[in-house]
Short mmCIF file of C-alpha atoms in Angstrom, two decimals:
data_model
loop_
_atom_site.label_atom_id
_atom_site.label_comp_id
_atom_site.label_asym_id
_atom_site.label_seq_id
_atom_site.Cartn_x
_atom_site.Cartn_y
_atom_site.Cartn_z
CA UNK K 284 -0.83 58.66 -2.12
CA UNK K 285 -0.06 55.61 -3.92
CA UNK K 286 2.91 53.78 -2.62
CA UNK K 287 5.87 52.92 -4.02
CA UNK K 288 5.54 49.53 -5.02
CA UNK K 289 8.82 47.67 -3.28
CA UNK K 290 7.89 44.25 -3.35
CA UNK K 291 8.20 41.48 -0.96
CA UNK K 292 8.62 38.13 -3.04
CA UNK K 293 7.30 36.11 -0.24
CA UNK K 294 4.21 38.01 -1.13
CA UNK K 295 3.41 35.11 -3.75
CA UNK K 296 5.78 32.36 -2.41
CA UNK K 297 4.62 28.63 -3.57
CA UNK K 298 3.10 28.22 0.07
CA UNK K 299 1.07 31.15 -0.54
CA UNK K 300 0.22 29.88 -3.83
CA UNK K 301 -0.37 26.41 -2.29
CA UNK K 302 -3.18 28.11 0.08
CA UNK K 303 -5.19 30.07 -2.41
CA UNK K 304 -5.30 26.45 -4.89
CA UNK K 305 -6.31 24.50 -1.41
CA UNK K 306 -9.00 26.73 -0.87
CA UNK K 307 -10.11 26.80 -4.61
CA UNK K 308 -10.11 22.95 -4.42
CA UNK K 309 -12.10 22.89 -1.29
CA UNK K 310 -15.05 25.25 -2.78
CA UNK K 311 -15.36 22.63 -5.18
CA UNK K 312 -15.69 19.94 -2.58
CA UNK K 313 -17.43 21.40 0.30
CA UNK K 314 -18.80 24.65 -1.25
CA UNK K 315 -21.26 23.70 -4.24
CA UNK K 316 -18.35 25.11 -6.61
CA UNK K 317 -19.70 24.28 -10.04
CA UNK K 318 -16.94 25.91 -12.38
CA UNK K 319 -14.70 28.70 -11.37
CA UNK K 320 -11.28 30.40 -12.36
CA UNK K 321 -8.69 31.89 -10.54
CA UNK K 322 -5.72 34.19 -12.11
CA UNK K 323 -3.38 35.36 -9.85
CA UNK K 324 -0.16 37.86 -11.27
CA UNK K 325 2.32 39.75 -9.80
CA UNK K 326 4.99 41.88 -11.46
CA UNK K 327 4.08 41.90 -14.52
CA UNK K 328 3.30 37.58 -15.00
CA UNK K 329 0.64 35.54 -14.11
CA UNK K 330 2.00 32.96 -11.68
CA UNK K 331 -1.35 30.68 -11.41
CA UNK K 332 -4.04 30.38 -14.22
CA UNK K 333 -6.60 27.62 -12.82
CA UNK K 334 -10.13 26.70 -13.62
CA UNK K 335 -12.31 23.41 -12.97
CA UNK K 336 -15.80 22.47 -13.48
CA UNK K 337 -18.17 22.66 -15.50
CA UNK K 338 -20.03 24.97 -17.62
CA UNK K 339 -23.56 23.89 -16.70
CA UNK K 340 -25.20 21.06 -14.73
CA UNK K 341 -25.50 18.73 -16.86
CA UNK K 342 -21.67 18.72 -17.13
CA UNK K 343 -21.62 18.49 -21.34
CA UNK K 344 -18.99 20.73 -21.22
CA UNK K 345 -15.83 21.30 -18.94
CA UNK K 346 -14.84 24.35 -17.52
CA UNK K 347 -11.14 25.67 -18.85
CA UNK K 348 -9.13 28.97 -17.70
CA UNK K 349 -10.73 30.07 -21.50
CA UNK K 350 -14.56 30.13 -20.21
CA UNK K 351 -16.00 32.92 -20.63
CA UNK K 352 -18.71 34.10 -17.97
CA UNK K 353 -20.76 37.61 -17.40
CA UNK K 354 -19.46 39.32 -14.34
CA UNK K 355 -21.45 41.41 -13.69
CA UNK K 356 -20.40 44.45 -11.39
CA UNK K 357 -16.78 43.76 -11.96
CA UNK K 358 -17.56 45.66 -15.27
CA UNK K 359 -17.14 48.92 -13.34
CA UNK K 360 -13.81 49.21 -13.38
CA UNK K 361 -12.64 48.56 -16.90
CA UNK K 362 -15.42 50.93 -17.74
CA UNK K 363 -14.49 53.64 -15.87
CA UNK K 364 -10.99 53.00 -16.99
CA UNK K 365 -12.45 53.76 -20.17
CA UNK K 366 -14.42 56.96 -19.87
CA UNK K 367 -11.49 58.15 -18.12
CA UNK K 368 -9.33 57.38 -20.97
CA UNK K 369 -11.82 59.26 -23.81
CA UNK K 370 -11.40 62.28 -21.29
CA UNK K 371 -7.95 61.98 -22.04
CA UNK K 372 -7.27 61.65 -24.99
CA UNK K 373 -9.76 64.84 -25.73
CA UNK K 374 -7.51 66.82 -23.17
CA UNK K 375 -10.09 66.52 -20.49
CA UNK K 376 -9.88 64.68 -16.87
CA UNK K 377 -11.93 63.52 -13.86
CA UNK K 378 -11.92 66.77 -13.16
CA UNK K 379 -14.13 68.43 -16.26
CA UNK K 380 -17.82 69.42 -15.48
CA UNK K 381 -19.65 66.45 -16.96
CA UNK K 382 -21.60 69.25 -18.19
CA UNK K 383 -19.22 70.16 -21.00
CA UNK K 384 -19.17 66.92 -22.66
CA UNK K 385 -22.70 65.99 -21.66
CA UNK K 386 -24.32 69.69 -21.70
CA UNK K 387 -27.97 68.38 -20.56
CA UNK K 388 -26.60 66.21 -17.61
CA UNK K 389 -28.71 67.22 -14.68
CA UNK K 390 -26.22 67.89 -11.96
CA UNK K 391 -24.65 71.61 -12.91
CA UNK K 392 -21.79 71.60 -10.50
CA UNK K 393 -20.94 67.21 -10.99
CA UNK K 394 -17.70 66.23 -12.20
CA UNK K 395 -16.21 63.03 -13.78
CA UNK K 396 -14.96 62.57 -10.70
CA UNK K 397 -18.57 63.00 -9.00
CA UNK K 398 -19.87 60.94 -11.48
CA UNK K 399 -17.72 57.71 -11.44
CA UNK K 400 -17.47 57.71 -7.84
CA UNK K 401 -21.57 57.36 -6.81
CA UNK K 402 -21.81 61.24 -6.59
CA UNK K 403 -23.94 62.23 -8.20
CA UNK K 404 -27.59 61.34 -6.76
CA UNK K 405 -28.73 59.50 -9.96
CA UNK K 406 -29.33 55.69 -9.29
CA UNK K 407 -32.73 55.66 -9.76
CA UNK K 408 -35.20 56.74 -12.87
CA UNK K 409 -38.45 57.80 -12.77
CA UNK K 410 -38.96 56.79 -15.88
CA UNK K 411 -40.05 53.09 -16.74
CA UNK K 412 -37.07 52.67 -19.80
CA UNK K 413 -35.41 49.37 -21.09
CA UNK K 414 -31.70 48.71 -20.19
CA UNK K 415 -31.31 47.45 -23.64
CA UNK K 416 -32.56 51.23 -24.95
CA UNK K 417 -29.56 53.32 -24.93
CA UNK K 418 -31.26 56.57 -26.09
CA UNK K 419 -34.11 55.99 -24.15
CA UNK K 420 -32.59 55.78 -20.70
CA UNK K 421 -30.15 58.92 -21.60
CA UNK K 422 -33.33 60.88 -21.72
CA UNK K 423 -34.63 59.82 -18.22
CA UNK K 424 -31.50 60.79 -16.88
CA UNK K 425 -31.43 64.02 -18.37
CA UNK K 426 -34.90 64.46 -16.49
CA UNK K 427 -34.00 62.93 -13.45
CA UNK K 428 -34.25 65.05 -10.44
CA UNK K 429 -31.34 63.69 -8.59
CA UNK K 430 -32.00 61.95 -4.68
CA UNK K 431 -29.07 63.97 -3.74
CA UNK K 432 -26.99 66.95 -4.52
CA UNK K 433 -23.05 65.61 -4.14
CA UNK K 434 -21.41 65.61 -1.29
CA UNK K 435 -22.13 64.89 1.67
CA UNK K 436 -24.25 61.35 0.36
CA UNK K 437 -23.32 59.38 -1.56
CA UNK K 438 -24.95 55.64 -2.98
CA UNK K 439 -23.87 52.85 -5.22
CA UNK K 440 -25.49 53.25 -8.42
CA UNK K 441 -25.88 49.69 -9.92
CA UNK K 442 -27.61 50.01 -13.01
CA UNK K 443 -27.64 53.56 -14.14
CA UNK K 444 -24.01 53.47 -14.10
CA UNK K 445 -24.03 52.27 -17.65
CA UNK K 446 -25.57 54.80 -19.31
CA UNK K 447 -23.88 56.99 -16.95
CA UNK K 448 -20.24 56.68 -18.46
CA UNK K 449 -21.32 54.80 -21.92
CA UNK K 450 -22.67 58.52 -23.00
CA UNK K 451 -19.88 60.30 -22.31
CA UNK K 452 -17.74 58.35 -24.08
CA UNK K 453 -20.02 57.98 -27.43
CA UNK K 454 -19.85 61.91 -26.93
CA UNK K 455 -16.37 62.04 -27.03
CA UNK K 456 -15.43 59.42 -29.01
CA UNK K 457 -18.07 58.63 -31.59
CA UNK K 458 -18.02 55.05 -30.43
CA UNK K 459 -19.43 53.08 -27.66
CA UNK K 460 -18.05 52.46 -24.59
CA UNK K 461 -17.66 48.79 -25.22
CA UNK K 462 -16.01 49.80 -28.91
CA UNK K 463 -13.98 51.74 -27.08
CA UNK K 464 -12.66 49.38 -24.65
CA UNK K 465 -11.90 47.37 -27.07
CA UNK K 466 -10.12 49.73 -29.43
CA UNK K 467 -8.08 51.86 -26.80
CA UNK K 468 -7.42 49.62 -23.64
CA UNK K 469 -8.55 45.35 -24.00
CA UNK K 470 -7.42 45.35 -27.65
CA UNK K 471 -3.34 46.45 -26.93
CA UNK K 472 -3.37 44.42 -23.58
CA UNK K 473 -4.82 41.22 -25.59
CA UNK K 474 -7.42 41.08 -22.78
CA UNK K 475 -10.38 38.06 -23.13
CA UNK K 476 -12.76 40.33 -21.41
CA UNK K 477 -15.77 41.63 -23.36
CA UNK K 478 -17.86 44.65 -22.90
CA UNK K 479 -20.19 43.73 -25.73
CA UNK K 480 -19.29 39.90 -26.70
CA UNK K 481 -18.94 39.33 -30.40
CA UNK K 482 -21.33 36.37 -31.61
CA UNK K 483 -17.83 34.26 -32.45
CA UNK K 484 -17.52 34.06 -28.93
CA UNK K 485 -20.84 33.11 -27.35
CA UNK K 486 -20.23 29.07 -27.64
CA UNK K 487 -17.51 29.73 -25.05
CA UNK K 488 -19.58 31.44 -22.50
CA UNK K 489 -20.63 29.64 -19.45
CA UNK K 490 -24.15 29.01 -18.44
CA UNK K 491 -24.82 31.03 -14.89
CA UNK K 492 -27.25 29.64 -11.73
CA UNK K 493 -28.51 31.37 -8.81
CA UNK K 494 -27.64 31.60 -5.20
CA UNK K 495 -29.99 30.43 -2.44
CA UNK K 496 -30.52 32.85 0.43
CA UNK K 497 -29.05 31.84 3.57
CA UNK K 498 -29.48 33.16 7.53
CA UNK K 499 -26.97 35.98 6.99
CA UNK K 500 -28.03 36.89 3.47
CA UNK K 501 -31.98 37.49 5.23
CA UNK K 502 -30.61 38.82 8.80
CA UNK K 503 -28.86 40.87 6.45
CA UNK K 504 -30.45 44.83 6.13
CA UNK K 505 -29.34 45.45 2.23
CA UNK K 506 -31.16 42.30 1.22
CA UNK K 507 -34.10 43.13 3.03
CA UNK K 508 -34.82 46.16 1.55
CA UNK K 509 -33.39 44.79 -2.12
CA UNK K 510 -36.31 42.27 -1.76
CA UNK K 511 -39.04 44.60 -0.04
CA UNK K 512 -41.19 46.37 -2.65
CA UNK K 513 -40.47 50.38 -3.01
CA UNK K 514 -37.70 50.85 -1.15
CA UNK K 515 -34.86 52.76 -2.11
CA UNK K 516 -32.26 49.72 -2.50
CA UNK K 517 -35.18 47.89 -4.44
CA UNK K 518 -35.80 50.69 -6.82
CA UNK K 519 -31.96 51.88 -7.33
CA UNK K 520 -31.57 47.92 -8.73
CA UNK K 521 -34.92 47.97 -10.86
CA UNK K 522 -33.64 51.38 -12.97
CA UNK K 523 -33.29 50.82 -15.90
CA UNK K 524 -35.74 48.45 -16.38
CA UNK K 525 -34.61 44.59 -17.76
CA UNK K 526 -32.18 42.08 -16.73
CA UNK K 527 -33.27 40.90 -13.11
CA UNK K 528 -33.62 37.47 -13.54
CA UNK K 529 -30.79 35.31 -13.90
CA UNK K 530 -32.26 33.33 -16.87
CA UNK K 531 -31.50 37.07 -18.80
CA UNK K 532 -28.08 36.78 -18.22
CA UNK K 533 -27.82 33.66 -19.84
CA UNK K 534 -28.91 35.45 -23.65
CA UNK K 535 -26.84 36.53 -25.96
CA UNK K 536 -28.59 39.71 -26.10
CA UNK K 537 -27.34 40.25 -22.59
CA UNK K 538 -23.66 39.51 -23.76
CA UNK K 539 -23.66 41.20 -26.76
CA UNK K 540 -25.58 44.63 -25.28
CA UNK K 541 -22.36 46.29 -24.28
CA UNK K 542 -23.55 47.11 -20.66
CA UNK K 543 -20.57 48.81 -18.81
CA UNK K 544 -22.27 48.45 -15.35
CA UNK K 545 -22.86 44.63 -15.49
CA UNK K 546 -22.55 43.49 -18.94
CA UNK K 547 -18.88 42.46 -18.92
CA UNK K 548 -18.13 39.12 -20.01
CA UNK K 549 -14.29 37.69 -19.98
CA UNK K 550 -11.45 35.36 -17.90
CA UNK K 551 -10.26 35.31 -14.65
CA UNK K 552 -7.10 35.56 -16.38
CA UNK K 553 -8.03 39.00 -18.03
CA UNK K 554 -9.69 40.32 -15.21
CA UNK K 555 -6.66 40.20 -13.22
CA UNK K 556 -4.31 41.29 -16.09
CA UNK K 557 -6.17 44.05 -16.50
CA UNK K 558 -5.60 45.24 -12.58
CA UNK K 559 -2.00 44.70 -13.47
CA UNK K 560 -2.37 47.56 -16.06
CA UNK K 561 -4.11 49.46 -13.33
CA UNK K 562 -1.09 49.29 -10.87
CA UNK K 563 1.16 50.01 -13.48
CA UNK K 564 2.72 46.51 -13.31
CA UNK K 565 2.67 45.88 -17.19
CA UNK K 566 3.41 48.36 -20.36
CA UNK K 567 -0.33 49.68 -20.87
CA UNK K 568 -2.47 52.52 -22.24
CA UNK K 569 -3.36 53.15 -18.74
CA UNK K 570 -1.47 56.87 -18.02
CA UNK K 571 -0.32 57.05 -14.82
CA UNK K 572 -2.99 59.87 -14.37
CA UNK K 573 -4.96 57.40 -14.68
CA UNK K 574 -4.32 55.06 -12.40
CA UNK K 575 -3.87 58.08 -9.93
CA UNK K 576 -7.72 57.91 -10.54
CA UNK K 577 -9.08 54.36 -10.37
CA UNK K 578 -6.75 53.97 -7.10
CA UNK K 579 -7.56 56.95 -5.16
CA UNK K 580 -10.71 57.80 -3.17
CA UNK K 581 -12.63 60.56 -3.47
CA UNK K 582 -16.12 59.33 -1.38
CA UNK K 583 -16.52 57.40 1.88
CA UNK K 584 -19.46 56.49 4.20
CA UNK K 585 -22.82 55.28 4.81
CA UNK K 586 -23.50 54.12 1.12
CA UNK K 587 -27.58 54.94 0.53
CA UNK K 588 -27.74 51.91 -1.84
CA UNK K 589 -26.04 49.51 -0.13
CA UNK K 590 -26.56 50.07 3.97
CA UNK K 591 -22.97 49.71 4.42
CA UNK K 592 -20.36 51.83 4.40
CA UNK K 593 -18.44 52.10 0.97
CA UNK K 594 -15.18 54.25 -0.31
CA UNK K 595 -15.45 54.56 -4.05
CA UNK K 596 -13.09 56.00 -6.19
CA UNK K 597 -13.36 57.08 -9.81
CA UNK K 598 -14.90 53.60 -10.96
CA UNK K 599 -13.38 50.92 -8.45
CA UNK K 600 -13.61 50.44 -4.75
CA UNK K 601 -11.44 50.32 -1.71
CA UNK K 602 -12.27 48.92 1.79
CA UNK K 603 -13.78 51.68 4.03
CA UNK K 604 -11.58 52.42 7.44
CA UNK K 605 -13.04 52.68 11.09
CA UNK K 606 -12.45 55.62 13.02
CA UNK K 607 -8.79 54.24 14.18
CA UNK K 608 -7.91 53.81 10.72
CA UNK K 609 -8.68 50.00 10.48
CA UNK K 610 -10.38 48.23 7.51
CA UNK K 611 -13.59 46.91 8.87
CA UNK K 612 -13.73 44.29 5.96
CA UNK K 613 -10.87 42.81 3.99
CA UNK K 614 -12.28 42.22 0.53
CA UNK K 615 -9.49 43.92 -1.05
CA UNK K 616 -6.94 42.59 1.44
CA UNK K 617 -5.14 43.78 4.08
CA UNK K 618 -3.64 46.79 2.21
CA UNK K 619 -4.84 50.53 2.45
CA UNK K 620 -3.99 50.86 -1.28
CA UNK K 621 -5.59 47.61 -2.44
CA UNK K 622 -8.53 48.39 -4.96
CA UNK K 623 -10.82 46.97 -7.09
CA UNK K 624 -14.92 45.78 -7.57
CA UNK K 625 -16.74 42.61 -6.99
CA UNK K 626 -19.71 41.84 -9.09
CA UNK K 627 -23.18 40.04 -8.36
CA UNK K 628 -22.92 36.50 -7.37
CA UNK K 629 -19.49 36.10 -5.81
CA UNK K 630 -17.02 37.40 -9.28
CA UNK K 631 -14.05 39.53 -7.81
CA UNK K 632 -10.83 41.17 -9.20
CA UNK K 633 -8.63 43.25 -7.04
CA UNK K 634 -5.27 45.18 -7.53
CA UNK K 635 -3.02 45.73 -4.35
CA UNK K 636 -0.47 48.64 -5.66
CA UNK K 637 1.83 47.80 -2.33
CA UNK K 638 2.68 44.45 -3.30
CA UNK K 639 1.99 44.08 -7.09
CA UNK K 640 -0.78 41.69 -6.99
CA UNK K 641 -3.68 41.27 -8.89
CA UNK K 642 -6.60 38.82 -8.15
CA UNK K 643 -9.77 37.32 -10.02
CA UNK K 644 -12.41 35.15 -9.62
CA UNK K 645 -15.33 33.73 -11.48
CA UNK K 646 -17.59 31.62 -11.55
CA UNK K 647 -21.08 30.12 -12.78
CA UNK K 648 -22.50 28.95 -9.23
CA UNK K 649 -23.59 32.16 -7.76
CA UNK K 650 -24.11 33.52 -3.99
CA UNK K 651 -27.03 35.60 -3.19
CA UNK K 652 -24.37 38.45 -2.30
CA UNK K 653 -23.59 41.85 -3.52
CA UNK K 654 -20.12 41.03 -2.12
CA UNK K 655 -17.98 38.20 -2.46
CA UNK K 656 -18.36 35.51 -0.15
CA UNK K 657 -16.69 32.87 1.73
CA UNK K 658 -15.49 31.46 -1.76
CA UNK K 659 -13.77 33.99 -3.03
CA UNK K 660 -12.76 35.62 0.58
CA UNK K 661 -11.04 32.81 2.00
CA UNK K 662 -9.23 32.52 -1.51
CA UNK K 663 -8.16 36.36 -0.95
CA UNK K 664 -7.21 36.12 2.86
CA UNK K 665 -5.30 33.36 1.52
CA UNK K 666 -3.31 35.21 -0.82
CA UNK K 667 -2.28 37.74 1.56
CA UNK K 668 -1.70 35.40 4.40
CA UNK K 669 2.38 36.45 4.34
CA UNK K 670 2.09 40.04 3.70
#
């Protein structure tokens, strides 16, 4: 259950503040921060809005809290938080066989539920198909054999996830997912976050670089097998074809695609406004049946993808729990109930329902991480420091 949210205000006292800005600061010194924003709210109001930097090397323009940047992963959520509200408003819930609104999907027995939380055994296609070819990669889905049959595995799907819950919703709405988003949940919360950026905006978007590997990221086993030919890992992040290189995500055609598994571009500011909506902290479109569903799990364990454990729920993730009942990472904080997704590179938002804070992060000067790193960690630990 979700708990009541009774808030301690020294949750986001100015010391508390004053940590998360110190480490923010320091990343810039020490870390090879090259422009990043922060947004932190709680309640219902955004109590720090900072960004610094630059938007590209050659420093010709200056990062503000208005840069916009791709994110990545951290797409997930506001995409599933769309999908689940076209099943809504069409009667329907996480709970419908995807089979009724998608009546060739290739797992009988999945629900929404199976679907948006890594279920369903479809996160790689054997099908060579462009990400940018909607049609084309709904059709080597639909003849996928899935890896898996539901429970008991389950594995991040990184890419396929797109089509996965941008179908549904053209299916149910008559409009893509990133229309949708817009129309029904980003467009009443005034949110700068894009899922399918408008060429008005693209002089404002940031110009990303890519991480270096370090000891852990080789000593560790998911980037291994992401960089060894064939592998599972490798193959799960090659399908749909397109996209690899970081150079891509620096086109507009990237931006304006309308990817809902890593084609979000926005703010820190709306990232972490938008996980207020998701606690129920602000006046939103987001029912609390809704919520119910991006904050609860419904899948934990060895994730097939990522060679880690992961708890997903329908579209966002929590921090998996040891056999005692312990978090054995704090990416989310130190909360049970805190949720949310990080993206590619080091981006991050996070709600904690138990305290009323939101987080984000983002950035141009990426890690070679599928989770955030020391940047955006120590920022988070920070944050939490007096809960």
């Amino acid at each position: 259950e979700i708990p009541d949210q009774t808030h301690s205000p020294m949750a986001v006292s100015p010391s508390v503040l004053g940590k998360v800005l110190e480490v923010f600061e320091r990343n810039f010194r020490d870390r090879g921060e090259l422009g990043a924003s922060i947004s932190i709210w709680w309640d219902g109001a955004e109590l720090v809005s900072a960004g610094h930097g630059w938007c590209e090397r050659e420093k010709s323009r200056a990062w503000t809290t208005g840069t916009l940047v791709p994110v990545y992963s951290a797409t997930k959520t506001p995409a599933a938080a769309t999908l689940l509200m076209a099943l809504e408003s069409r009667g329907l819930s996480e709970n419908t066989l995807v089979s009724e609104v998608w009546p060739d999907f290739p797992v009988a027995d999945a629900r929404f539920r199976h679907l948006l939380s890594h279920q369903c055994g479809l996160p790689i296609l054997d099908q060579k198909v462009s990400i940018f070819e909607h049609a084309e990669v709904v059709k080597a889905i639909e003849k996928q054999a899935p890896a898996w049959f539901l429970e008991p595995e389950h594995g991040y799907h990184p890419r396929t996830y797109g089509a996965l819950t941008d179908e549904p919703v053209r299916r149910l709405t008559g409009k893509t997912l990133g229309e949708y988003w817009r129309e029904a949940i980003a467009g009443p919360l005034n949110l700068d976050f894009w899922i399918g950026l408008p060429e008005k905006e693209w002089p404002r978007v940031a110009r990303l670089y890519p991480g270096k590997a370090g000891n852990d990221s080789l000593a560790d086993a998911f980037y291994k097998h992401l960089t060894t030919s064939g592998t599972f890992t490798r193959r799960a992040f090659s399908s749909p074809r397109g996209l690899h290189a970081i150079h891509e995500m620096n086109e507009p055609q990237a931006w304006a695609a309308g990817l809902p598994a890593l084609g979000g571009v926005g703010t820190a500011s709306a990232l972490a406004k938008f996980y207020q909506a998701a606690i129920g902290s602000i006046p939103s479109p987001l029912s609390p049946s809704i919520r119910h569903a991006l904050a609860t799990p419904q899948r934990t364990g060895d994730d097939l993808v990522l060679l880690r454990p992961t708890t997903f729920t329908c579209g966002a993730q929590l921090d998996p729990l040891d056999e005692s009942g312990r978090k054995i990472r704090q990416i989310y904080g130190p909360s049970l109930a805190a949720f949310g997704h990080p993206g590619a590179g080091g981006s991050h938002g996070l709600a904690d329902p138990a305290t009323g804070i939101s987080f984000a992060y983002v950035m141009n000067q990426m890690d070679l991480s599928v989770m955030p790193g020391v940047k955006c960690l120590e920022m988070v630990d920070a944050l939490f420091s007096e809960c």
